[in-house]
Amino acid sequence: MSGSIYGNIFKISTWGESHGKALGVVIDGCPAGVELSEADIQTDLDRRKPGTSKYTTQRSEGDSVEILSGVFEGKTTGTPISLVIFNKDQRSKDYSEISKIFRPGHADFGFESKYGFRDYRGGGRSSGRETVARVAAGAVARKVLLYLGIEIIAYTRAIGKIEIDYNNFNIDERFNNPFVMPDSEAAMKVEKILEDAMSRKDSVGGIVQCEVSGVKPGIGEPVFDKLDSSLAKAVLSIGAVKGVEFGRGFDAALLNGSDNNDCLFYDESKKVHKYSNNSGGILGGISDGDKIVFRAAFKPTPSIATPQKTVSSSGENVEVEIKGRHDPIVAARAVVVVEAMTAITLLDLILLNMCSRVEYVKNYYENL
Amino acid sequence: MSGSIYGNIFKISTWGESHGKALGVVIDGCPAGVELSEADIQTDLDRRKPGTSKYTTQRSEGDSVEILSGVFEGKTTGTPISLVIFNKDQRSKDYSEISKIFRPGHADFGFESKYGFRDYRGGGRSSGRETVARVAAGAVARKVLLYLGIEIIAYTRAIGKIEIDYNNFNIDERFNNPFVMPDSEAAMKVEKILEDAMSRKDSVGGIVQCEVSGVKPGIGEPVFDKLDSSLAKAVLSIGAVKGVEFGRGFDAALLNGSDNNDCLFYDESKKVHKYSNNSGGILGGISDGDKIVFRAAFKPTPSIATPQKTVSSSGENVEVEIKGRHDPIVAARAVVVVEAMTAITLLDLILLNMCSRVEYVKNYYENL
Amino acid sequence: MSGSIYGNIFKISTWGESHGKALGVVIDGCPAGVELSEADIQTDLDRRKPGTSKYTTQRSEGDSVEILSGVFEGKTTGTPISLVIFNKDQRSKDYSEISKIFRPGHADFGFESKYGFRDYRGGGRSSGRETVARVAAGAVARKVLLYLGIEIIAYTRAIGKIEIDYNNFNIDERFNNPFVMPDSEAAMKVEKILEDAMSRKDSVGGIVQCEVSGVKPGIGEPVFDKLDSSLAKAVLSIGAVKGVEFGRGFDAALLNGSDNNDCLFYDESKKVHKYSNNSGGILGGISDGDKIVFRAAFKPTPSIATPQKTVSSSGENVEVEIKGRHDPIVAARAVVVVEAMTAITLLDLILLNMCSRVEYVKNYYENL
Amino acid sequence: MSGSIYGNIFKISTWGESHGKALGVVIDGCPAGVELSEADIQTDLDRRKPGTSKYTTQRSEGDSVEILSGVFEGKTTGTPISLVIFNKDQRSKDYSEISKIFRPGHADFGFESKYGFRDYRGGGRSSGRETVARVAAGAVARKVLLYLGIEIIAYTRAIGKIEIDYNNFNIDERFNNPFVMPDSEAAMKVEKILEDAMSRKDSVGGIVQCEVSGVKPGIGEPVFDKLDSSLAKAVLSIGAVKGVEFGRGFDAALLNGSDNNDCLFYDESKKVHKYSNNSGGILGGISDGDKIVFRAAFKPTPSIATPQKTVSSSGENVEVEIKGRHDPIVAARAVVVVEAMTAITLLDLILLNMCSRVEYVKNYYENL
């Protein structure tokens, strides 16, 4: 397999298991000259960190990142940046009883079918904890994007059947509740359904929306490596995501062309605008200059303490209650992961785009 | 850019424009020894071919494929297979009037922003006609998958608000109506809404569902190159797709874990089964042995003859009516394209999986 | 396998067999806006064309290239450029008698071991004719490099034991003799040894030297994708090449550091120069601003009409005389192939280098 | 840039600087089920370790490797293996005086031209110390190859003008002298020339030969990713290598076809053999079943304490004596690096080859 390396120019190579010694990422292809410190990365890691409210796993991890290479005198050198986060609070024995059981809704059976055995401690490589490395890499990509004036903001749009009301939308509100919802009223409703689910030892799904501003038109490759197809892969590669849609998304299938097409106009400064943004900022796989908007559907956490029928690796039909420390909702902690994967993917396509015209190449080479 | 090459082992490289001389694909990495003839490929191409009903573009293209390399004495040689389809019925002058206009809902503005100019004839490389090469490559991948007992079937699940009724589901029916719907009643209803839309010079969106049987558990890489994330990219790279979802998809976000988890059991022959298939056959990015099920949302054809506000490349706000020959619905002709991209992606991940265990490697090498 | 695709950004995908219908290449990643016509490419193809002297195979091929996509109104569009060269003068029956014999010095036995059977007509994909596609792609890369002021010139430095004398060096002379030697006296001596070898139904090896001017310092990636390691792969991927060396090359192994190091100095305009060029223009895998210089060793053509011991695929020890139409010397016709592979590789690394500093990225993005 | 990731299936991603906190490698694509411990890797690292004789740098590094992920219960899991080696004996201040000087024969000027600044401490990423990560990854690849019966042995063939005498060849001897020479007499002669060079504050070049046994015919891809072109890149990517040649190598250019071709015969068990091995075990880029043999030319260490003319980054012509702790000869410590790069490259191509025939694919899938 070779599925833990991602990207074309800005390439990341992640590693580590839930209950191993550490997790990390090597970034090969970050441009030289980016001011980068551990604090820049820690900010995003802290948003993903467990144990910050009673609605997340109580595993206690500081998730402190260490930069082991690729930064010299405060700036990226252009050579690989190695980031490591050591595990602190593994309790592997929690998992001994499920070592021979395939948990419903988990990759256990697939992993064992694939590799012949598996690191069952906390799901090993298939744990949500794997995303800590993505967030670290995403923080670096985000740093580069900031130089370009590009901002990526994701938030929880819905948890279970509770959706935010865009009349109450306040993006600053998202950090004031444990669900990362930009609507305090919706967040209060969510508390109730979560308390209810948790009391029933159950979990809840949700939807994350991501919006990117500052992307100029022309980014994305027109055939396979479209901006949206690339983002779709990026986001669906996050565990628990079961769907992704851009702009009007699935609703577009219900519309007529005359409703769905976004008409264009010039403003006074001869900049092109659209009257609407059904496209979600991407047409034919290429950015159209408008805000990029997409949504990802997260299934409910599969680890639940209610009894479930399943099978053991030794051939028996059994019943299991998943103990250990689990989030009752994945979507909220995943918000920053969605941002990270978006940042990494978008930066990579922007870098690729630098080579799209011979005049860019000529201009660059003449000024060397 | 380098966005027209796709795959890791089974790599395809597509080329060609709507109104150029030809379109084609080079497949590098097809295993040697596959029996392959032009007829094998033509079957799928004929399903995508325009002009087969009044609900598709009236452009007349035989879409005959020619094998230029990689097949010797009826079998693939293991070296690149070059497939070409020459264009016959280009009417480029149809496009002269839109050469300086950015069509709403199209990639025109993005293309021109990206490359500085564009082949405006029929959309050039951004035309739906580009998919003819995908279908050709997909037919080859499908041929290999058949050796493995894997079958891929897609169909139109909905057009506009008309959805098929699974009580009437008959997969053989899909080739008896121009919408590729496995429900003859739904197809009749679609005729009406399409007639209506066409009379209003409008177009309609739709949803394609794809199902794959015969995939054993263990296929797909656990982190970035998941089976579902890879399929998502594959499918979203088809023009006009705005969303994709697996198994329960977006609905999973509304569920509790206890409802969404698929419980497992052994049958008498000790094969693992699931009581339900909310996962869509994929968990943690790896096949779970169940049928793979996903859906893609297609937006309505953006080319419509109703007047729309837009801009010209010379800086004016204008109004445009898109003439020429266009499908009023994309989804139906795209069914075989969805199958093709699925075949290519799945085969590639199966080939990658051959290297997943040292016992496979050893067994292969010892028997050389 | 997936070994017929090459490059990171400027990616080429070649296809075709010696006696198939055609050969060709798809270039994905050529920047938009390059003025390109078939004549631009034909010039280089004509240098590789067979039958131009009695010292090359007498197979008669015009090797006319056709551009099937990727060029619009005389300029590259940024999307894939498909180039095709149809075969004209296949005489496949020449090969029927060797269809069951593994020719010494050829890939026959390896191919059959790898794929289980092979297209034996003229060596199929392992024929030197495969390089026609490389030359076509190389001509496009060269066109881009010319915009940057980069010039690539290769020539035959030695054939058998006859080496050019640098006192007689005249680069214009290389097109005045069939051996592409920039020394008319050496060329005359070569004629004699070739006549002699041909009379004995034998063949001769040789050395090609390649020099690139106009490469600014800083090109090449410092670890695996070094400028020299990348060129080495490029050149050794040409059939019949058995060695490659840069600057002083193998001789450097005999030297002391004090002799081999190139000392540096500033000229009056504060440009950095070296007192010598033992490095061949590359240090630590990165261009140092000096002329890039390397040599490739070509073995003698393995197809010879002298009787040789070998084996049949049916299990017998046999003797074979290779008939058909073969070059008595590979190196001369390969000169343009070396240039082509150099152009493709160098351009690719220059494009990659555009992303090496955040100030380049910022400057590009701000000016979009 | 993205030049620190290498391989197609068995992918390695290396990182770290000479005087940073640590160096390491992430291996993505190692098959599951390989028994692997730190001791397996340490054996090879100890061969590369500095300070083992007076003919290497006196920097004192234990070079202890730690496995941070990808191994569970003593076996590789199939997911990324992260290996780290912490630096212990950095003396960065040794380098302060050369921080503003471009050392002759080094990448300093190229690095600064490329990235705008550089980590000058010990050459940063361009240091020979970078190869510690290659050796660690190579040890893992070697472990897999041992399952297949493949053995890779390299040795120093020549240092300066002293070449081993194959009449005295004794492979076990290579670990009995600090030059890794399989000829004790030659080693004694080398001592003298090294003492002499060191007394003159000078350094010496050398040639490393590598031989691989147990490679079955059919490995390597026939066009760009040839077995020899891939090995050439692998080996030339090691700092200080200036040339590589296979089998007869550069000498083949002097021969006639009748001398250079290796004639074939069947032995009694109908196995194919060659009467000679001028091919070096590779024909047309594919293994021919014979021993693989190639040589790499290493230039003399560029860091010498003799005064050399050079330039400062501030624009002056200056003179420099390189102090610090340096090997007077690179080739000897590089022997294990050559083996490592060979192992990584060969394994990768063997894994790729698993997909070369549909019968292999079918056989694998049926037995899942």
PDB file of C-alpha atoms in Angstrom, chain A residues 59-199:
ATOM      1  CA  ARG A  59      -8.353  10.789  26.833  1.00  0.00           C
ATOM      2  CA  SER A  60      -5.865  13.373  28.032  1.00  0.00           C
ATOM      3  CA  GLU A  61      -3.388  14.387  25.355  1.00  0.00           C
ATOM      4  CA  GLY A  62      -1.563  17.686  25.249  1.00  0.00           C
ATOM      5  CA  ASP A  63      -0.910  17.047  21.581  1.00  0.00           C
ATOM      6  CA  SER A  64       2.219  19.175  21.711  1.00  0.00           C
ATOM      7  CA  VAL A  65       3.944  19.347  18.380  1.00  0.00           C
ATOM      8  CA  GLU A  66       7.694  19.362  17.916  1.00  0.00           C
ATOM      9  CA  ILE A  67       9.426  20.529  14.736  1.00  0.00           C
ATOM     10  CA  LEU A  68      12.316  18.143  14.063  1.00  0.00           C
ATOM     11  CA  SER A  69      13.552  19.465  10.720  1.00  0.00           C
ATOM     12  CA  GLY A  70      12.998  21.863   7.858  1.00  0.00           C
ATOM     13  CA  VAL A  71      12.968  25.128   9.807  1.00  0.00           C
ATOM     14  CA  PHE A  72      16.096  27.204  10.297  1.00  0.00           C
ATOM     15  CA  GLU A  73      16.280  30.572  12.002  1.00  0.00           C
ATOM     16  CA  GLY A  74      12.472  30.681  12.140  1.00  0.00           C
ATOM     17  CA  LYS A  75      11.844  30.060   8.466  1.00  0.00           C
ATOM     18  CA  THR A  76      11.111  26.999   6.371  1.00  0.00           C
ATOM     19  CA  THR A  77      14.191  25.941   4.424  1.00  0.00           C
ATOM     20  CA  GLY A  78      12.393  24.330   1.469  1.00  0.00           C
ATOM     21  CA  THR A  79      13.451  20.850   2.640  1.00  0.00           C
ATOM     22  CA  PRO A  80      11.245  18.357   4.508  1.00  0.00           C
ATOM     23  CA  ILE A  81       9.513  19.555   7.652  1.00  0.00           C
ATOM     24  CA  SER A  82       9.160  16.743  10.153  1.00  0.00           C
ATOM     25  CA  LEU A  83       6.521  17.213  12.835  1.00  0.00           C
ATOM     26  CA  VAL A  84       5.981  14.821  15.711  1.00  0.00           C
ATOM     27  CA  ILE A  85       3.349  14.528  18.442  1.00  0.00           C
ATOM     28  CA  PHE A  86       4.156  12.004  21.155  1.00  0.00           C
ATOM     29  CA  ASN A  87       1.325  10.005  22.683  1.00  0.00           C
ATOM     30  CA  LYS A  88       0.963  10.392  26.417  1.00  0.00           C
ATOM     31  CA  ASP A  89      -2.226   8.823  27.631  1.00  0.00           C
ATOM     32  CA  GLN A  90      -2.456   5.479  25.869  1.00  0.00           C
ATOM     33  CA  ARG A  91      -4.438   2.923  27.804  1.00  0.00           C
ATOM     34  CA  SER A  92      -3.969   0.006  25.544  1.00  0.00           C
ATOM     35  CA  LYS A  93      -5.358  -2.511  27.957  1.00  0.00           C
ATOM     36  CA  ASP A  94      -8.760  -0.898  27.427  1.00  0.00           C
ATOM     37  CA  TYR A  95      -8.662  -2.656  24.118  1.00  0.00           C
ATOM     38  CA  SER A  96      -7.611  -6.123  25.099  1.00  0.00           C
ATOM     39  CA  GLU A  97     -11.157  -7.356  25.172  1.00  0.00           C
ATOM     40  CA  ILE A  98     -11.914  -6.190  21.676  1.00  0.00           C
ATOM     41  CA  SER A  99      -8.669  -7.464  20.205  1.00  0.00           C
ATOM     42  CA  LYS A 100     -10.470 -10.489  18.839  1.00  0.00           C
ATOM     43  CA  ILE A 101     -13.722  -8.805  17.918  1.00  0.00           C
ATOM     44  CA  PHE A 102     -14.619  -6.845  14.785  1.00  0.00           C
ATOM     45  CA  ARG A 103     -16.454  -3.725  15.955  1.00  0.00           C
ATOM     46  CA  PRO A 104     -19.543  -2.781  13.891  1.00  0.00           C
ATOM     47  CA  GLY A 105     -19.114   0.421  11.908  1.00  0.00           C
ATOM     48  CA  HIS A 106     -15.327   0.199  12.190  1.00  0.00           C
ATOM     49  CA  ALA A 107     -12.545  -0.798   9.806  1.00  0.00           C
ATOM     50  CA  ASP A 108     -11.557  -3.783  11.987  1.00  0.00           C
ATOM     51  CA  PHE A 109     -12.790  -6.507   9.664  1.00  0.00           C
ATOM     52  CA  GLY A 110     -11.470  -4.728   6.568  1.00  0.00           C
ATOM     53  CA  PHE A 111      -8.053  -4.204   8.151  1.00  0.00           C
ATOM     54  CA  GLU A 112      -7.722  -7.796   9.199  1.00  0.00           C
ATOM     55  CA  SER A 113      -8.868  -8.960   5.746  1.00  0.00           C
ATOM     56  CA  LYS A 114      -6.305  -6.696   4.162  1.00  0.00           C
ATOM     57  CA  TYR A 115      -3.233  -7.207   6.285  1.00  0.00           C
ATOM     58  CA  GLY A 116      -3.843 -10.548   8.005  1.00  0.00           C
ATOM     59  CA  PHE A 117      -3.673  -9.007  11.453  1.00  0.00           C
ATOM     60  CA  ARG A 118      -4.077  -5.579  12.994  1.00  0.00           C
ATOM     61  CA  ASP A 119      -2.956  -3.207  15.706  1.00  0.00           C
ATOM     62  CA  TYR A 120      -6.261  -3.336  17.596  1.00  0.00           C
ATOM     63  CA  ARG A 121      -5.258  -0.783  20.244  1.00  0.00           C
ATOM     64  CA  GLY A 122      -7.687   2.052  19.705  1.00  0.00           C
ATOM     65  CA  GLY A 123      -8.026   1.159  16.059  1.00  0.00           C
ATOM     66  CA  GLY A 124      -4.313   1.585  15.419  1.00  0.00           C
ATOM     67  CA  ARG A 125      -3.843   3.468  12.189  1.00  0.00           C
ATOM     68  CA  SER A 126      -7.589   3.620  11.488  1.00  0.00           C
ATOM     69  CA  SER A 127      -8.214   5.683  14.607  1.00  0.00           C
ATOM     70  CA  GLY A 128      -9.513   9.221  14.394  1.00  0.00           C
ATOM     71  CA  ARG A 129      -6.323  10.068  16.228  1.00  0.00           C
ATOM     72  CA  GLU A 130      -4.573   9.688  12.867  1.00  0.00           C
ATOM     73  CA  THR A 131      -5.971  13.103  11.935  1.00  0.00           C
ATOM     74  CA  VAL A 132      -3.680  14.893  14.386  1.00  0.00           C
ATOM     75  CA  ALA A 133      -0.962  14.673  11.714  1.00  0.00           C
ATOM     76  CA  ARG A 134      -3.279  16.099   9.081  1.00  0.00           C
ATOM     77  CA  VAL A 135      -4.059  19.063  11.302  1.00  0.00           C
ATOM     78  CA  ALA A 136      -0.371  19.704  11.885  1.00  0.00           C
ATOM     79  CA  ALA A 137       0.329  19.666   8.138  1.00  0.00           C
ATOM     80  CA  GLY A 138      -2.774  21.727   7.482  1.00  0.00           C
ATOM     81  CA  ALA A 139      -1.535  24.428   9.840  1.00  0.00           C
ATOM     82  CA  VAL A 140       1.598  24.765   7.722  1.00  0.00           C
ATOM     83  CA  ALA A 141      -0.396  24.941   4.492  1.00  0.00           C
ATOM     84  CA  ARG A 142      -2.695  27.506   6.054  1.00  0.00           C
ATOM     85  CA  LYS A 143       0.327  29.618   6.960  1.00  0.00           C
ATOM     86  CA  VAL A 144       1.346  29.722   3.305  1.00  0.00           C
ATOM     87  CA  LEU A 145      -2.200  30.475   2.178  1.00  0.00           C
ATOM     88  CA  LEU A 146      -2.319  33.431   4.541  1.00  0.00           C
ATOM     89  CA  TYR A 147       0.546  34.985   2.575  1.00  0.00           C
ATOM     90  CA  LEU A 148      -1.841  34.828  -0.399  1.00  0.00           C
ATOM     91  CA  GLY A 149      -4.836  36.274   1.422  1.00  0.00           C
ATOM     92  CA  ILE A 150      -6.756  33.000   1.450  1.00  0.00           C
ATOM     93  CA  GLU A 151      -8.851  32.130   4.489  1.00  0.00           C
ATOM     94  CA  ILE A 152     -10.497  28.787   5.228  1.00  0.00           C
ATOM     95  CA  ILE A 153     -13.315  28.599   7.750  1.00  0.00           C
ATOM     96  CA  ALA A 154     -15.311  25.485   8.546  1.00  0.00           C
ATOM     97  CA  TYR A 155     -18.030  24.999  11.110  1.00  0.00           C
ATOM     98  CA  THR A 156     -20.622  22.484  12.204  1.00  0.00           C
ATOM     99  CA  ARG A 157     -23.758  23.098  10.211  1.00  0.00           C
ATOM    100  CA  ALA A 158     -25.865  20.344  11.714  1.00  0.00           C
ATOM    101  CA  ILE A 159     -25.744  17.712  14.415  1.00  0.00           C
ATOM    102  CA  GLY A 160     -28.367  15.041  14.072  1.00  0.00           C
ATOM    103  CA  LYS A 161     -31.525  16.837  13.015  1.00  0.00           C
ATOM    104  CA  ILE A 162     -30.481  20.182  14.535  1.00  0.00           C
ATOM    105  CA  GLU A 163     -29.298  22.545  11.819  1.00  0.00           C
ATOM    106  CA  ILE A 164     -28.009  26.038  12.332  1.00  0.00           C
ATOM    107  CA  ASP A 165     -30.285  28.913  11.390  1.00  0.00           C
ATOM    108  CA  TYR A 166     -28.458  31.261   9.036  1.00  0.00           C
ATOM    109  CA  ASN A 167     -30.463  34.127  10.514  1.00  0.00           C
ATOM    110  CA  ASN A 168     -28.553  33.534  13.743  1.00  0.00           C
ATOM    111  CA  PHE A 169     -25.259  32.958  11.979  1.00  0.00           C
ATOM    112  CA  ASN A 170     -22.283  34.431  13.789  1.00  0.00           C
ATOM    113  CA  ILE A 171     -18.994  32.914  12.845  1.00  0.00           C
ATOM    114  CA  ASP A 172     -17.283  34.114  16.039  1.00  0.00           C
ATOM    115  CA  GLU A 173     -19.803  32.073  17.986  1.00  0.00           C
ATOM    116  CA  ARG A 174     -18.282  28.832  16.768  1.00  0.00           C
ATOM    117  CA  PHE A 175     -15.556  28.883  19.395  1.00  0.00           C
ATOM    118  CA  ASN A 176     -18.039  29.568  22.187  1.00  0.00           C
ATOM    119  CA  ASN A 177     -19.628  26.134  22.179  1.00  0.00           C
ATOM    120  CA  PRO A 178     -18.166  22.639  22.132  1.00  0.00           C
ATOM    121  CA  PHE A 179     -19.899  21.834  18.824  1.00  0.00           C
ATOM    122  CA  VAL A 180     -18.187  24.536  16.755  1.00  0.00           C
ATOM    123  CA  MET A 181     -21.562  25.878  15.682  1.00  0.00           C
ATOM    124  CA  PRO A 182     -21.840  29.501  14.556  1.00  0.00           C
ATOM    125  CA  ASP A 183     -25.339  29.723  16.094  1.00  0.00           C
ATOM    126  CA  SER A 184     -25.605  29.682  19.874  1.00  0.00           C
ATOM    127  CA  GLU A 185     -29.268  28.664  19.879  1.00  0.00           C
ATOM    128  CA  ALA A 186     -28.646  25.645  17.727  1.00  0.00           C
ATOM    129  CA  ALA A 187     -25.741  24.726  19.977  1.00  0.00           C
ATOM    130  CA  MET A 188     -28.025  24.737  22.988  1.00  0.00           C
ATOM    131  CA  LYS A 189     -30.460  22.422  21.247  1.00  0.00           C
ATOM    132  CA  VAL A 190     -27.600  20.123  20.356  1.00  0.00           C
ATOM    133  CA  GLU A 191     -26.597  19.848  23.983  1.00  0.00           C
ATOM    134  CA  LYS A 192     -29.976  18.345  24.707  1.00  0.00           C
ATOM    135  CA  ILE A 193     -29.944  15.753  21.972  1.00  0.00           C
ATOM    136  CA  LEU A 194     -26.391  14.834  22.878  1.00  0.00           C
ATOM    137  CA  GLU A 195     -27.189  14.427  26.553  1.00  0.00           C
ATOM    138  CA  ASP A 196     -30.036  12.234  25.492  1.00  0.00           C
ATOM    139  CA  ALA A 197     -27.898  10.150  23.135  1.00  0.00           C
ATOM    140  CA  MET A 198     -25.129   9.814  25.703  1.00  0.00           C
ATOM    141  CA  SER A 199     -27.579   8.660  28.338  1.00  0.00           C
TER     142      SER A 199
END
